[in-house]
PDB file of C-alpha atoms in Angstrom:
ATOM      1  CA  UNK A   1     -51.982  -0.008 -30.990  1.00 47.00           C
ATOM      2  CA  UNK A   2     -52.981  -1.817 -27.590  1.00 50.00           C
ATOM      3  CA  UNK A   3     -50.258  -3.825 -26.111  1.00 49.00           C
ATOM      4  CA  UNK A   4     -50.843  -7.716 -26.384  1.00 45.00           C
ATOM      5  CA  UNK A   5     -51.717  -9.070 -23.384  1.00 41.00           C
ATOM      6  CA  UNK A   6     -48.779 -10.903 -22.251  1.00 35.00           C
ATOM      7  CA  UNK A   7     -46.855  -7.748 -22.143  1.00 43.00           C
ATOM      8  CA  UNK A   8     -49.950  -5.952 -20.162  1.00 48.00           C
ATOM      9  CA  UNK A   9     -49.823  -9.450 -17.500  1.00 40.00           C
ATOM     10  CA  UNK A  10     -45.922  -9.100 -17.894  1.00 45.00           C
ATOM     11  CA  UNK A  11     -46.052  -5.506 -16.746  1.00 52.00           C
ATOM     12  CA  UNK A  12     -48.643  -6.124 -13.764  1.00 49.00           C
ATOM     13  CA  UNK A  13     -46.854  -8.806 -12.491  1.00 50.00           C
ATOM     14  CA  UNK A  14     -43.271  -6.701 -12.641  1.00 53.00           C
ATOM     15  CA  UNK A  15     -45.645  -4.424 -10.847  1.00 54.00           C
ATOM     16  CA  UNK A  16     -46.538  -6.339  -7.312  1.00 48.00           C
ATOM     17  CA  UNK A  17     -43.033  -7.313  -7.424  1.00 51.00           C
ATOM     18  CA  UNK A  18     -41.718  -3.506  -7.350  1.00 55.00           C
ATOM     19  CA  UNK A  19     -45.042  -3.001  -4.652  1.00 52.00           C
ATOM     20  CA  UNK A  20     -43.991  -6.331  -2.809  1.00 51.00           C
ATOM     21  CA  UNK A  21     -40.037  -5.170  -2.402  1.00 52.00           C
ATOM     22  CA  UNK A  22     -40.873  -1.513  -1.653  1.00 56.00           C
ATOM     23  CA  UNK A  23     -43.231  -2.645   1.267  1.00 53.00           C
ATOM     24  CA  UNK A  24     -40.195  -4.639   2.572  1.00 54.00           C
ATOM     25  CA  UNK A  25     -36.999  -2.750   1.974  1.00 52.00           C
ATOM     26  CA  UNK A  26     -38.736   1.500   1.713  1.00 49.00           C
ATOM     27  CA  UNK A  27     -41.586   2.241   3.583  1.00 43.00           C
ATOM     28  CA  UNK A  28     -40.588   0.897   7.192  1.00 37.00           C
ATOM     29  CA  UNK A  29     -39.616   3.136   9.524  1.00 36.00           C
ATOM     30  CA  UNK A  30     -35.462   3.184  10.497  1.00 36.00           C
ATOM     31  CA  UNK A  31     -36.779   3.752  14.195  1.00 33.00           C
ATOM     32  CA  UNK A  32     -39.140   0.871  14.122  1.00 28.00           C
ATOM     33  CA  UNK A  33     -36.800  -1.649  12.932  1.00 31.00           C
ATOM     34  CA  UNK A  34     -35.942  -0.992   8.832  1.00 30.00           C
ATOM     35  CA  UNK A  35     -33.555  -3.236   7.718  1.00 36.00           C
ATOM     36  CA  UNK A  36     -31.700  -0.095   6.466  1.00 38.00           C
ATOM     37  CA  UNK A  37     -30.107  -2.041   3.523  1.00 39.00           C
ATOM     38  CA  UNK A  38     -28.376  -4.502   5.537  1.00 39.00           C
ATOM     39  CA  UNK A  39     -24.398  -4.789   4.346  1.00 39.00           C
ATOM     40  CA  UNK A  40     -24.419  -8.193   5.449  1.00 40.00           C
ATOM     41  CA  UNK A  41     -27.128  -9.721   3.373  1.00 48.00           C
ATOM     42  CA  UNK A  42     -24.908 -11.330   0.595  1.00 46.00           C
ATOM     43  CA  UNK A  43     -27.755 -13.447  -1.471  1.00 54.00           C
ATOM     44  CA  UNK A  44     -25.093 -13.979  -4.037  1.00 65.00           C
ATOM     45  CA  UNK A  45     -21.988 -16.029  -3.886  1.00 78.00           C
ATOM     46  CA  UNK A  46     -18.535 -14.563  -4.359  1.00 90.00           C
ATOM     47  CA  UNK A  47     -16.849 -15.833  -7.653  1.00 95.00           C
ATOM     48  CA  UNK A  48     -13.710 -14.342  -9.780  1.00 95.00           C
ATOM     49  CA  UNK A  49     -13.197 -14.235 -13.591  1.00 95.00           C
ATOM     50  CA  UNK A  50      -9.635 -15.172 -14.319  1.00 91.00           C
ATOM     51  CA  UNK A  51      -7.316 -14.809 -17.270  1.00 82.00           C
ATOM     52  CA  UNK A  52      -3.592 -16.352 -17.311  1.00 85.00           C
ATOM     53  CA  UNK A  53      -2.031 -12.644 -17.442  1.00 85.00           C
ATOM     54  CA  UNK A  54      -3.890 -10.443 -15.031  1.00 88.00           C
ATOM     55  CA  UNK A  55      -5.431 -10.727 -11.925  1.00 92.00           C
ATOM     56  CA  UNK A  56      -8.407 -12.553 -10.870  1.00 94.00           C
ATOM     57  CA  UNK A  57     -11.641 -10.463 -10.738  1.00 95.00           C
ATOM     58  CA  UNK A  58     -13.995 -10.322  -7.483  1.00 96.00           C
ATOM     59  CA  UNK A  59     -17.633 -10.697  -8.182  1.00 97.00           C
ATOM     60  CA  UNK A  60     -21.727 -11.345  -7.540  1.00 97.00           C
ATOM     61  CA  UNK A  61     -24.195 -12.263  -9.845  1.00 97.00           C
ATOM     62  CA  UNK A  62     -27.828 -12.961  -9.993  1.00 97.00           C
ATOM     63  CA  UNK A  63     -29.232 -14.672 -12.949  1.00 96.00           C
ATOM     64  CA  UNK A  64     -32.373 -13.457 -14.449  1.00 97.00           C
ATOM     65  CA  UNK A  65     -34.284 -11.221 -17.137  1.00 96.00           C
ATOM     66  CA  UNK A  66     -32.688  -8.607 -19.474  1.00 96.00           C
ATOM     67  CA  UNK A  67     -32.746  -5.828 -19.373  1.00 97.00           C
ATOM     68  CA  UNK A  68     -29.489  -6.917 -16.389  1.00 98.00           C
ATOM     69  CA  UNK A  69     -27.900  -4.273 -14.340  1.00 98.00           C
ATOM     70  CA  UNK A  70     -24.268  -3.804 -13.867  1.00 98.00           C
ATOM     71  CA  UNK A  71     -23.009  -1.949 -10.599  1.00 98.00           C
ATOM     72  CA  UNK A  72     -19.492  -0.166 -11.412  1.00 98.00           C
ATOM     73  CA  UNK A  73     -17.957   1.226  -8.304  1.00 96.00           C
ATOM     74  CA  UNK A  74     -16.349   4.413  -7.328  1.00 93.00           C
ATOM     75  CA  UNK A  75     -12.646   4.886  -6.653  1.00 90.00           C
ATOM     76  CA  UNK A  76     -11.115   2.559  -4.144  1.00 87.00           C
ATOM     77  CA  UNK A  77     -14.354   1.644  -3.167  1.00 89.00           C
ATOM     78  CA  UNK A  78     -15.947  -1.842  -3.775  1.00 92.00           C
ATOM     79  CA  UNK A  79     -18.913  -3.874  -4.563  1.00 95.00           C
ATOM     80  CA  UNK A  80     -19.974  -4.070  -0.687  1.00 94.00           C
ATOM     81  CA  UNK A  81     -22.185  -0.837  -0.680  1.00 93.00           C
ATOM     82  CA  UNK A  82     -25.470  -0.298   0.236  1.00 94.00           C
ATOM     83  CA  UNK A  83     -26.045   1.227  -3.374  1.00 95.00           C
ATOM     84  CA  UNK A  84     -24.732  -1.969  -4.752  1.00 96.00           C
ATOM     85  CA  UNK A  85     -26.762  -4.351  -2.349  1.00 96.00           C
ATOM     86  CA  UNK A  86     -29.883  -1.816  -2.991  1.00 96.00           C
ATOM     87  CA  UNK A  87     -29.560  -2.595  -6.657  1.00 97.00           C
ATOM     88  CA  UNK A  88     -29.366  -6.199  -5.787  1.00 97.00           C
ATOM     89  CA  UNK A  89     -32.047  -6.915  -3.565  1.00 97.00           C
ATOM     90  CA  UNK A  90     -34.593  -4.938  -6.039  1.00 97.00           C
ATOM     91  CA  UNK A  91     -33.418  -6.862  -9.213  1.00 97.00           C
ATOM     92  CA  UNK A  92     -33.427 -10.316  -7.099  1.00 96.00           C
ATOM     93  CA  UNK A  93     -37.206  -8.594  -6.326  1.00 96.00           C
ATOM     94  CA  UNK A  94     -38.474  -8.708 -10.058  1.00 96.00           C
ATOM     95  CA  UNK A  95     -36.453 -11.488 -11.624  1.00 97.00           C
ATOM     96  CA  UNK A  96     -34.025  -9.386 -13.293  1.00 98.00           C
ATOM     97  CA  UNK A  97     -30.027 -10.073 -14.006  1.00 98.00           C
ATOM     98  CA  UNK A  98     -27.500  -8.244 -11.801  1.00 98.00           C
ATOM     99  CA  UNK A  99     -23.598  -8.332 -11.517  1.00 98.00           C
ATOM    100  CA  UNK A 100     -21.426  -6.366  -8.926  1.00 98.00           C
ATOM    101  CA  UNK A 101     -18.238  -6.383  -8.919  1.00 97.00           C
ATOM    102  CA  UNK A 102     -14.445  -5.327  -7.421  1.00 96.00           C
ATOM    103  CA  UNK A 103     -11.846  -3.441  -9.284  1.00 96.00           C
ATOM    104  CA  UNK A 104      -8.282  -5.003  -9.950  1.00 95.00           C
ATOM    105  CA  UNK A 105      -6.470  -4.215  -7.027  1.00 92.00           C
ATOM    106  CA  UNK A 106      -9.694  -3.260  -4.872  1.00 92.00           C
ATOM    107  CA  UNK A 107     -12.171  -5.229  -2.443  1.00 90.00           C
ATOM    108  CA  UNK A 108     -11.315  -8.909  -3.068  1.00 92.00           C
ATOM    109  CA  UNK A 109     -10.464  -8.825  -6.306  1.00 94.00           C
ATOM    110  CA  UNK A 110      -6.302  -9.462  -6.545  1.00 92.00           C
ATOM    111  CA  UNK A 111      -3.644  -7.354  -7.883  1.00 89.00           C
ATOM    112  CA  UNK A 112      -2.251  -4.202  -6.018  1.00 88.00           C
ATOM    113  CA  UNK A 113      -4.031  -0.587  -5.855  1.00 83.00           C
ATOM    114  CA  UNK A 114      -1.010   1.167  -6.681  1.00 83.00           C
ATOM    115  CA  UNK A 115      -0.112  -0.222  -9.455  1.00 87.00           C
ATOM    116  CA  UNK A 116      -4.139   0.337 -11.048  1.00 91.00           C
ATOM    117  CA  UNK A 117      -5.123   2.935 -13.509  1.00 94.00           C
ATOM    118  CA  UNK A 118      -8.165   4.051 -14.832  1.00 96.00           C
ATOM    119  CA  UNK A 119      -6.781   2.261 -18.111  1.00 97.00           C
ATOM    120  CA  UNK A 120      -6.724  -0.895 -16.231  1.00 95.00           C
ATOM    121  CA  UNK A 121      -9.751  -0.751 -14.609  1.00 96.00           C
ATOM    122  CA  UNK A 122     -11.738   0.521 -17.964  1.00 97.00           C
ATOM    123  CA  UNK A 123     -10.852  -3.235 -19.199  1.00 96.00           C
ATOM    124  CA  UNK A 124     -11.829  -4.840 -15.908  1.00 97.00           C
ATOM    125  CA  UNK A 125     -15.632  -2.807 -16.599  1.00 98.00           C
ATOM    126  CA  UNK A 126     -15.298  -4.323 -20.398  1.00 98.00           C
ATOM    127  CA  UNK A 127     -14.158  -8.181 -19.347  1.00 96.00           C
ATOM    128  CA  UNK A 128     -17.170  -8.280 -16.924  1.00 97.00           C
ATOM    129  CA  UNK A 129     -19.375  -7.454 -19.795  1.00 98.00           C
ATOM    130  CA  UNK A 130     -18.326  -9.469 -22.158  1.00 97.00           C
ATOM    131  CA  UNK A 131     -17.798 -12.742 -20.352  1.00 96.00           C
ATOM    132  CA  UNK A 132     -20.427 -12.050 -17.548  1.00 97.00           C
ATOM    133  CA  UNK A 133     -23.608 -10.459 -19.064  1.00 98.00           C
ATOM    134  CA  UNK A 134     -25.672 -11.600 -21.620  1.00 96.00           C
ATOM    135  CA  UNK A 135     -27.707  -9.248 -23.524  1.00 96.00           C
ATOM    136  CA  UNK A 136     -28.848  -5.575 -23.029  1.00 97.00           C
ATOM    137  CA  UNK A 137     -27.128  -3.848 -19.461  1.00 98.00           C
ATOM    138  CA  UNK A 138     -28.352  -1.130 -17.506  1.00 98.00           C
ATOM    139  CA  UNK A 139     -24.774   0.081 -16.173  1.00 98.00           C
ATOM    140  CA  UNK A 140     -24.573   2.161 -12.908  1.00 98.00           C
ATOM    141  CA  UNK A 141     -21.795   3.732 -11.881  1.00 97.00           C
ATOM    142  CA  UNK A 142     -20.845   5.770  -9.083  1.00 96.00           C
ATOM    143  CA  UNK A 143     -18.037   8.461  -8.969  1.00 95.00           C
ATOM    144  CA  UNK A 144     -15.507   6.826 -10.931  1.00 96.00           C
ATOM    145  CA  UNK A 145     -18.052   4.155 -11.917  1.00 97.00           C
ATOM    146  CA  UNK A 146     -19.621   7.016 -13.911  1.00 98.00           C
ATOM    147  CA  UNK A 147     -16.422   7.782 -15.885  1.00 98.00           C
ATOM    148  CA  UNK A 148     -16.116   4.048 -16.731  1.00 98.00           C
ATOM    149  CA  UNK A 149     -19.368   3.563 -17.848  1.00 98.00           C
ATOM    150  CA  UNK A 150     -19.157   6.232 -20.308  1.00 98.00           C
ATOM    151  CA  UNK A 151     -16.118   4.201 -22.106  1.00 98.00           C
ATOM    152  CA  UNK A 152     -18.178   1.048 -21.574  1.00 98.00           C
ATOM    153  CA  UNK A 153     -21.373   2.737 -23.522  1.00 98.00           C
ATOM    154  CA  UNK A 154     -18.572   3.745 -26.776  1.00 98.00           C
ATOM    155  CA  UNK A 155     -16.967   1.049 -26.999  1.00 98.00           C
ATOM    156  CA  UNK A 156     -19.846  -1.875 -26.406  1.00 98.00           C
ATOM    157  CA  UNK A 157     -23.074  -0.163 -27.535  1.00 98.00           C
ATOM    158  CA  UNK A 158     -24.911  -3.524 -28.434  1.00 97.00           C
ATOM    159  CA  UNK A 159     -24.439  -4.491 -25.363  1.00 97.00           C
ATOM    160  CA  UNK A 160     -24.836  -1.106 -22.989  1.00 98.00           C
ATOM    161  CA  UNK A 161     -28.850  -0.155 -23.240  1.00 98.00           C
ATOM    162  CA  UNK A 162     -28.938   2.682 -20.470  1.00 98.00           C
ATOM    163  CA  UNK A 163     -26.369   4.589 -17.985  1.00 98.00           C
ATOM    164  CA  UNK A 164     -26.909   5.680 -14.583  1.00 98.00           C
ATOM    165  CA  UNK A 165     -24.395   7.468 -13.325  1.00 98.00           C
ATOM    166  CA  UNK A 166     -24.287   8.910  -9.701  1.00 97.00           C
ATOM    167  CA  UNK A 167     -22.055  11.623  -8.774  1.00 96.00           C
ATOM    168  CA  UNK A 168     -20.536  10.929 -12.169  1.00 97.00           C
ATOM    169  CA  UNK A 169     -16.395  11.560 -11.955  1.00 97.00           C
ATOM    170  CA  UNK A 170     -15.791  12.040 -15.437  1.00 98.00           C
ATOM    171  CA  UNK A 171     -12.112  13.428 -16.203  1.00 97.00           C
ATOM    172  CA  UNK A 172     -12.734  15.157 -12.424  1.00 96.00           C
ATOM    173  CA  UNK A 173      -9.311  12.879 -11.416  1.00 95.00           C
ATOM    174  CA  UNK A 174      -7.390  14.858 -14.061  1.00 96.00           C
ATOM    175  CA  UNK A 175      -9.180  18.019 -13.898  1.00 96.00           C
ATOM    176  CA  UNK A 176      -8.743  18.241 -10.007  1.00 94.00           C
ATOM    177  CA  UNK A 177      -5.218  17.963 -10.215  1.00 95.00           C
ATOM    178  CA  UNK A 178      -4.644  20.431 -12.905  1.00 95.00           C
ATOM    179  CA  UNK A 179      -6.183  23.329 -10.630  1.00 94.00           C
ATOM    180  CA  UNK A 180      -3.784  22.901  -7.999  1.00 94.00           C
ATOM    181  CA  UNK A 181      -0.789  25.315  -7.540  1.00 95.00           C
ATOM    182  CA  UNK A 182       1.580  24.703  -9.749  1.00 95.00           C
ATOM    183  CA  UNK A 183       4.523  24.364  -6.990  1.00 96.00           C
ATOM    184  CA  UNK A 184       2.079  21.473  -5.252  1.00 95.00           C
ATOM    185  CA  UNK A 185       1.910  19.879  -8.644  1.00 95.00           C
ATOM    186  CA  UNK A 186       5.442  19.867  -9.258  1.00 95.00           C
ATOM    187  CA  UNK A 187       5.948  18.530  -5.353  1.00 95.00           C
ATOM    188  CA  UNK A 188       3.046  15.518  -5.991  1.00 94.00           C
ATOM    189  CA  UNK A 189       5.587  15.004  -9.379  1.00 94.00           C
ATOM    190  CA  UNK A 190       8.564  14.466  -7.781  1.00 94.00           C
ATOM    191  CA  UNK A 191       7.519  12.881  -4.776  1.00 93.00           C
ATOM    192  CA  UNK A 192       5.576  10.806  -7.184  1.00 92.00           C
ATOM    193  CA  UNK A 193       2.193  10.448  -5.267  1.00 92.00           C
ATOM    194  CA  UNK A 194      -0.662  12.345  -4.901  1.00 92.00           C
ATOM    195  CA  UNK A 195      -2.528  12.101  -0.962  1.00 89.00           C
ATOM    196  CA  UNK A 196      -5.991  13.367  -2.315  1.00 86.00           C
ATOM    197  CA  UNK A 197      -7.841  14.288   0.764  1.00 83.00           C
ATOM    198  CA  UNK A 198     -11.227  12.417   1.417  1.00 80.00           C
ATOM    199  CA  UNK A 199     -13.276  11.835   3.967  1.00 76.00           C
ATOM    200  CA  UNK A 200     -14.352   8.367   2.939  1.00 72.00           C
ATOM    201  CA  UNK A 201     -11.497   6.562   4.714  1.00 75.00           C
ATOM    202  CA  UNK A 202      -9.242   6.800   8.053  1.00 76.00           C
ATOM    203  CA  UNK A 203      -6.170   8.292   6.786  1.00 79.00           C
ATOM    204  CA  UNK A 204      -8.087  10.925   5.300  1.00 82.00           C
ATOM    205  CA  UNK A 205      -7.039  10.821   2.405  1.00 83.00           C
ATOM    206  CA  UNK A 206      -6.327   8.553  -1.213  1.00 82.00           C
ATOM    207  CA  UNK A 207      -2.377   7.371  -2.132  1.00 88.00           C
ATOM    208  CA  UNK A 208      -2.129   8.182  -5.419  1.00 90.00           C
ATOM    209  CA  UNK A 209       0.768   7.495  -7.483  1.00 91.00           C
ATOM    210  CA  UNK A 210       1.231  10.209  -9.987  1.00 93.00           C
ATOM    211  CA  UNK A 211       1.647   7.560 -12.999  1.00 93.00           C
ATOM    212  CA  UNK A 212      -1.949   7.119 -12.097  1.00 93.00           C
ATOM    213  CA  UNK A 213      -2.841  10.921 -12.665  1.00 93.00           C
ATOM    214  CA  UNK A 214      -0.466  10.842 -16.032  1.00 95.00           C
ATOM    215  CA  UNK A 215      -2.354   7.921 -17.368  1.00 96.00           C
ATOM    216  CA  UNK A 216      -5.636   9.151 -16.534  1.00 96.00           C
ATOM    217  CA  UNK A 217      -4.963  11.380 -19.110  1.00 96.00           C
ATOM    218  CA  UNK A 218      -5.281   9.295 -22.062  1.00 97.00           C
ATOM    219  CA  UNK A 219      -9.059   8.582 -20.918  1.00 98.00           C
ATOM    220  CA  UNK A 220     -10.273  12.078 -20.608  1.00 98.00           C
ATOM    221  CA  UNK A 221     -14.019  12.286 -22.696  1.00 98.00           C
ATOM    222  CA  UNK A 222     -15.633  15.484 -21.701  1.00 98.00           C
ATOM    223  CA  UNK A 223     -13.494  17.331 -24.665  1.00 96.00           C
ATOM    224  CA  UNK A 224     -15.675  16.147 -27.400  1.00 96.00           C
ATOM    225  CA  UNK A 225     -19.049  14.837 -28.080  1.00 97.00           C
ATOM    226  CA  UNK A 226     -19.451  11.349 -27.183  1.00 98.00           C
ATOM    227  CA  UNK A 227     -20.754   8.753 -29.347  1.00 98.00           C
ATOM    228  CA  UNK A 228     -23.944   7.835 -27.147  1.00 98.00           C
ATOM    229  CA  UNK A 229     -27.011   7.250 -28.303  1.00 98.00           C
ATOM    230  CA  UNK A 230     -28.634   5.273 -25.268  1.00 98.00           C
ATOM    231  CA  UNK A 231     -30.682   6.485 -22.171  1.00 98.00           C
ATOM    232  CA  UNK A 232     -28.373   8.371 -19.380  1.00 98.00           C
ATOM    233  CA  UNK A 233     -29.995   9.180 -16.131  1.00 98.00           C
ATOM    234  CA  UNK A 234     -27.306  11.464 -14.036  1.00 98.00           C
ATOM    235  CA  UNK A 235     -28.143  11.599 -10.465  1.00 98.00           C
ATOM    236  CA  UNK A 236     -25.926  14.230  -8.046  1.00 97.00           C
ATOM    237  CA  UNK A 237     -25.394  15.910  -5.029  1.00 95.00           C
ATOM    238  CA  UNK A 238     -25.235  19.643  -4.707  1.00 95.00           C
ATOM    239  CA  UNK A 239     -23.423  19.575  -1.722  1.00 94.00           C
ATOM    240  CA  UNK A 240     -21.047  16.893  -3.209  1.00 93.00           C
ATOM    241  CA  UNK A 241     -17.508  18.488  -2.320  1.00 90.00           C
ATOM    242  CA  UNK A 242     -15.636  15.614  -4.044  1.00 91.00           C
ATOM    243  CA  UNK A 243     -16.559  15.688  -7.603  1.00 94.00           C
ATOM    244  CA  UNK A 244     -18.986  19.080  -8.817  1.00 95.00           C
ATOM    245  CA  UNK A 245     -22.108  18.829  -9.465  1.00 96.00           C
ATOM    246  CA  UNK A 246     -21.638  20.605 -12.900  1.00 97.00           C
ATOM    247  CA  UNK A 247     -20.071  17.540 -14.612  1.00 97.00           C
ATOM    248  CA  UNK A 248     -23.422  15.991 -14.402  1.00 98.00           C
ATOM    249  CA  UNK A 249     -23.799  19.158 -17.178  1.00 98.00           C
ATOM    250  CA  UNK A 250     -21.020  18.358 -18.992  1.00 98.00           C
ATOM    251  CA  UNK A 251     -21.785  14.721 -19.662  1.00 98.00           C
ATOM    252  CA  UNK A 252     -25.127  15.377 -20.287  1.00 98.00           C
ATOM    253  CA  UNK A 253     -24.200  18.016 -22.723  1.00 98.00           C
ATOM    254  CA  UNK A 254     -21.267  15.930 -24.083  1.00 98.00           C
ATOM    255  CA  UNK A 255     -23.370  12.866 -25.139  1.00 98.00           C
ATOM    256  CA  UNK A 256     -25.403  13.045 -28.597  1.00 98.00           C
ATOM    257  CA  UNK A 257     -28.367  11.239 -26.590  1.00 98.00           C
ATOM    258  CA  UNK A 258     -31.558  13.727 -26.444  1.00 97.00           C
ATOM    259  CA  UNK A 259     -32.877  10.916 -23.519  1.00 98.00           C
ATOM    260  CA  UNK A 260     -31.118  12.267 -21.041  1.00 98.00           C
ATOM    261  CA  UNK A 261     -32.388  13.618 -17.608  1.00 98.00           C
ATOM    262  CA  UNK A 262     -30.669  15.498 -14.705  1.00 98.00           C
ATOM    263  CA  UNK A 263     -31.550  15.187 -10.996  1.00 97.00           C
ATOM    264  CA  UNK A 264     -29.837  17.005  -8.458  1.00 97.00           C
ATOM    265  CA  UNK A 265     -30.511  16.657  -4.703  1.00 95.00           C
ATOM    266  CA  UNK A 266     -30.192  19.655  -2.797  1.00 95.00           C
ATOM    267  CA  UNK A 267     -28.749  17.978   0.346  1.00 91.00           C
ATOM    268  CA  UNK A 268     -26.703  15.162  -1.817  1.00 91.00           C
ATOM    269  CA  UNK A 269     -23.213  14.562  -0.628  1.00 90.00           C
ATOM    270  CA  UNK A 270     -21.077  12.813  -2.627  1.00 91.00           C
ATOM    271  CA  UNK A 271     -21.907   9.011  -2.236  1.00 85.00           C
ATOM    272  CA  UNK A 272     -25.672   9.445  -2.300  1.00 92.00           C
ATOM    273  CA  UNK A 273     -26.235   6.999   0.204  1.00 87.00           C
ATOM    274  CA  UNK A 274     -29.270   8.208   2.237  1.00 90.00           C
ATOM    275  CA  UNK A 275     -32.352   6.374   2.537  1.00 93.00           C
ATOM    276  CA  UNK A 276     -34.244   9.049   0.226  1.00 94.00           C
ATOM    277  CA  UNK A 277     -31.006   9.096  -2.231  1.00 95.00           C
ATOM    278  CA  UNK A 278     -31.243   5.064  -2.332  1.00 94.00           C
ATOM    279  CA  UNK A 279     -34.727   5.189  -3.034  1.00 96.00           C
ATOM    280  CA  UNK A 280     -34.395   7.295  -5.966  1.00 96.00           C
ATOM    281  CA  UNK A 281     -31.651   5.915  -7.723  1.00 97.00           C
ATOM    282  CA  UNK A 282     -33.854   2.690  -7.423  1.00 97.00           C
ATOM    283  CA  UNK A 283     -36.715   3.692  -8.619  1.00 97.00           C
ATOM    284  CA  UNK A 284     -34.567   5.375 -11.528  1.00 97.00           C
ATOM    285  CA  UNK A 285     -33.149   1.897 -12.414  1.00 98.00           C
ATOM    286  CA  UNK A 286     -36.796   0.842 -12.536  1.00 97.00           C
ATOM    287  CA  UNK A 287     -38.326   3.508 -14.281  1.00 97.00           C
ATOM    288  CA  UNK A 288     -35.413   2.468 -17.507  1.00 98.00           C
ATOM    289  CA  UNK A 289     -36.123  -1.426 -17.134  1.00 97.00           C
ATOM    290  CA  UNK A 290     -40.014  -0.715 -17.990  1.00 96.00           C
ATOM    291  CA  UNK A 291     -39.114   1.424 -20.310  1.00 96.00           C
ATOM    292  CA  UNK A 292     -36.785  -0.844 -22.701  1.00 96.00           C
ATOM    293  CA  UNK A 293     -39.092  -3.505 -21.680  1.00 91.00           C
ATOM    294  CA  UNK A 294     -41.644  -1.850 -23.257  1.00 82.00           C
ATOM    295  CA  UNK A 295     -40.079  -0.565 -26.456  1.00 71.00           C
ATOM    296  CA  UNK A 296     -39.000  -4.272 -26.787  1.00 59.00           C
TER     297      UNK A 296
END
């Protein structure tokens, strides 16, 4: 049956949008003056959600058409990236809804770090959906943005139409620790912190406090299958050396969605922030918007 022809002028016009922004933000040359997805282009205004018992939430938000996309960070990180702003600029592009956002205890959201779990954090994911989106989400999250999202997808699934998840962490906080030595375990234990080696910050490596690890626990999903029934689009570095590329595998495996696709970049590293990895996870997010614009 032949699509009525709103949807086909719908679709074209979505179309010179996607041409318009790509013209502007992907096909100039870095060397001749590419904005390279300028950090300090904040087009929207800082606000915080705030409840009388925990602390107020950092965040951004476009308005605009559903299907909306919801950027869910990676560990310690924040809603400043060029991912994030990537995101933002293309769904300012075609009129679509966007939110980024900051962690409790990350960014400028308040609250302190090291007192944050994953538990904690999982309801920060759920409060911005409920009281900041409105209708089907396209939720991308990166490293432990990709954990989160998983809970967000079981526990909201009228509201959580598609996951993108980008060097997906899932359980790899827990499972990371549990291959060390068993002497350096029972050091991190009674020292009670964790220093995680990274190379994403100046010390060189993450503070954790080993409540944080113990907790973490109780939110492990790879075990069983999960209860997922949307999209999932898993995006990953093979040369990631933070969180293996094989949990992409396990997630996809895990899920009882048969939509799901695997993409693995042969040079990825673990934030899959390149120009070419940008690109892709863009066109990725667009690819799902016309597609449950379409079936709807």
């Amino acid at each position: 049956m032949p699509h009525p022809p709103w949807r086909d002028m719908a679709a074209a016009g979505r179309a010179v949008r996607r041409m318009l922004w790509r013209g502007n933000h992907l096909t100039r040359d870095p060397a001749i003056g590419f904005p390279h997805w300028l950090g300090c282009r904040h087009k929207s205004a800082v606000s915080f959600l705030s409840w009388p018992d925990r602390p107020k939430l950092a965040y951004r938000k476009l308005k605009g058409k559903n299907p909306g996309v919801v950027f869910l960070p990676g560990l310690y990180s924040n809603m400043n990236g060029q991912k994030a702003l990537a995101l933002e600029d293309f769904c300012k592009s075609i009129g679509h809804a966007f939110v980024r956002f900051d962690y409790t205890g990350c960014g400028s959201s308040e609250g302190s770090v090291k007192e944050s779990t994953v538990g904690k954090w999982r309801k920060d994911v759920l409060s911005v959906l409920d009281e900041l989106t409105d209708g089907p989400q396209i939720l991308v999250g990166s490293s432990l943005g990709g954990w989160l999202m998983l809970h967000a997808a079981i526990v909201r699934p009228e509201k959580v139409a598609a996951l993108v998840g980008i060097a997906a962490a899932a359980d790899n906080l827990v499972a990371t620790f549990q291959q060390l030595p068993i002497e350096v375990k029972k050091e991190i234990e009674e020292k009670g912190e964790w220093k995680l080696p990274t190379k994403h910050n100046e010390e060189g490596f993450y503070s954790i406090p080993y409540e944080v690890i113990q907790e973490a626990e109780n939110h492990c999903v790879l075990g069983t299958p999960l209860p997922i029934k949307c999209p999932v689009r898993l995006l990953h570095g093979i040369k990631d050396e933070n969180v293996p590329w094989q949990i992409s595998l396990k997630i996809a495996d895990r899920v009882v969605s048969t939509d799901v696709d695997i993409i693995l970049r042969k040079a990825g590293q673990h934030r899959m922030k390149e120009q070419d990895d940008i690109k892709l996870l863009v066109y990725t997010v667009e690819d799902l918007i016309d597609k449950l614009t379409t079936l709807t």
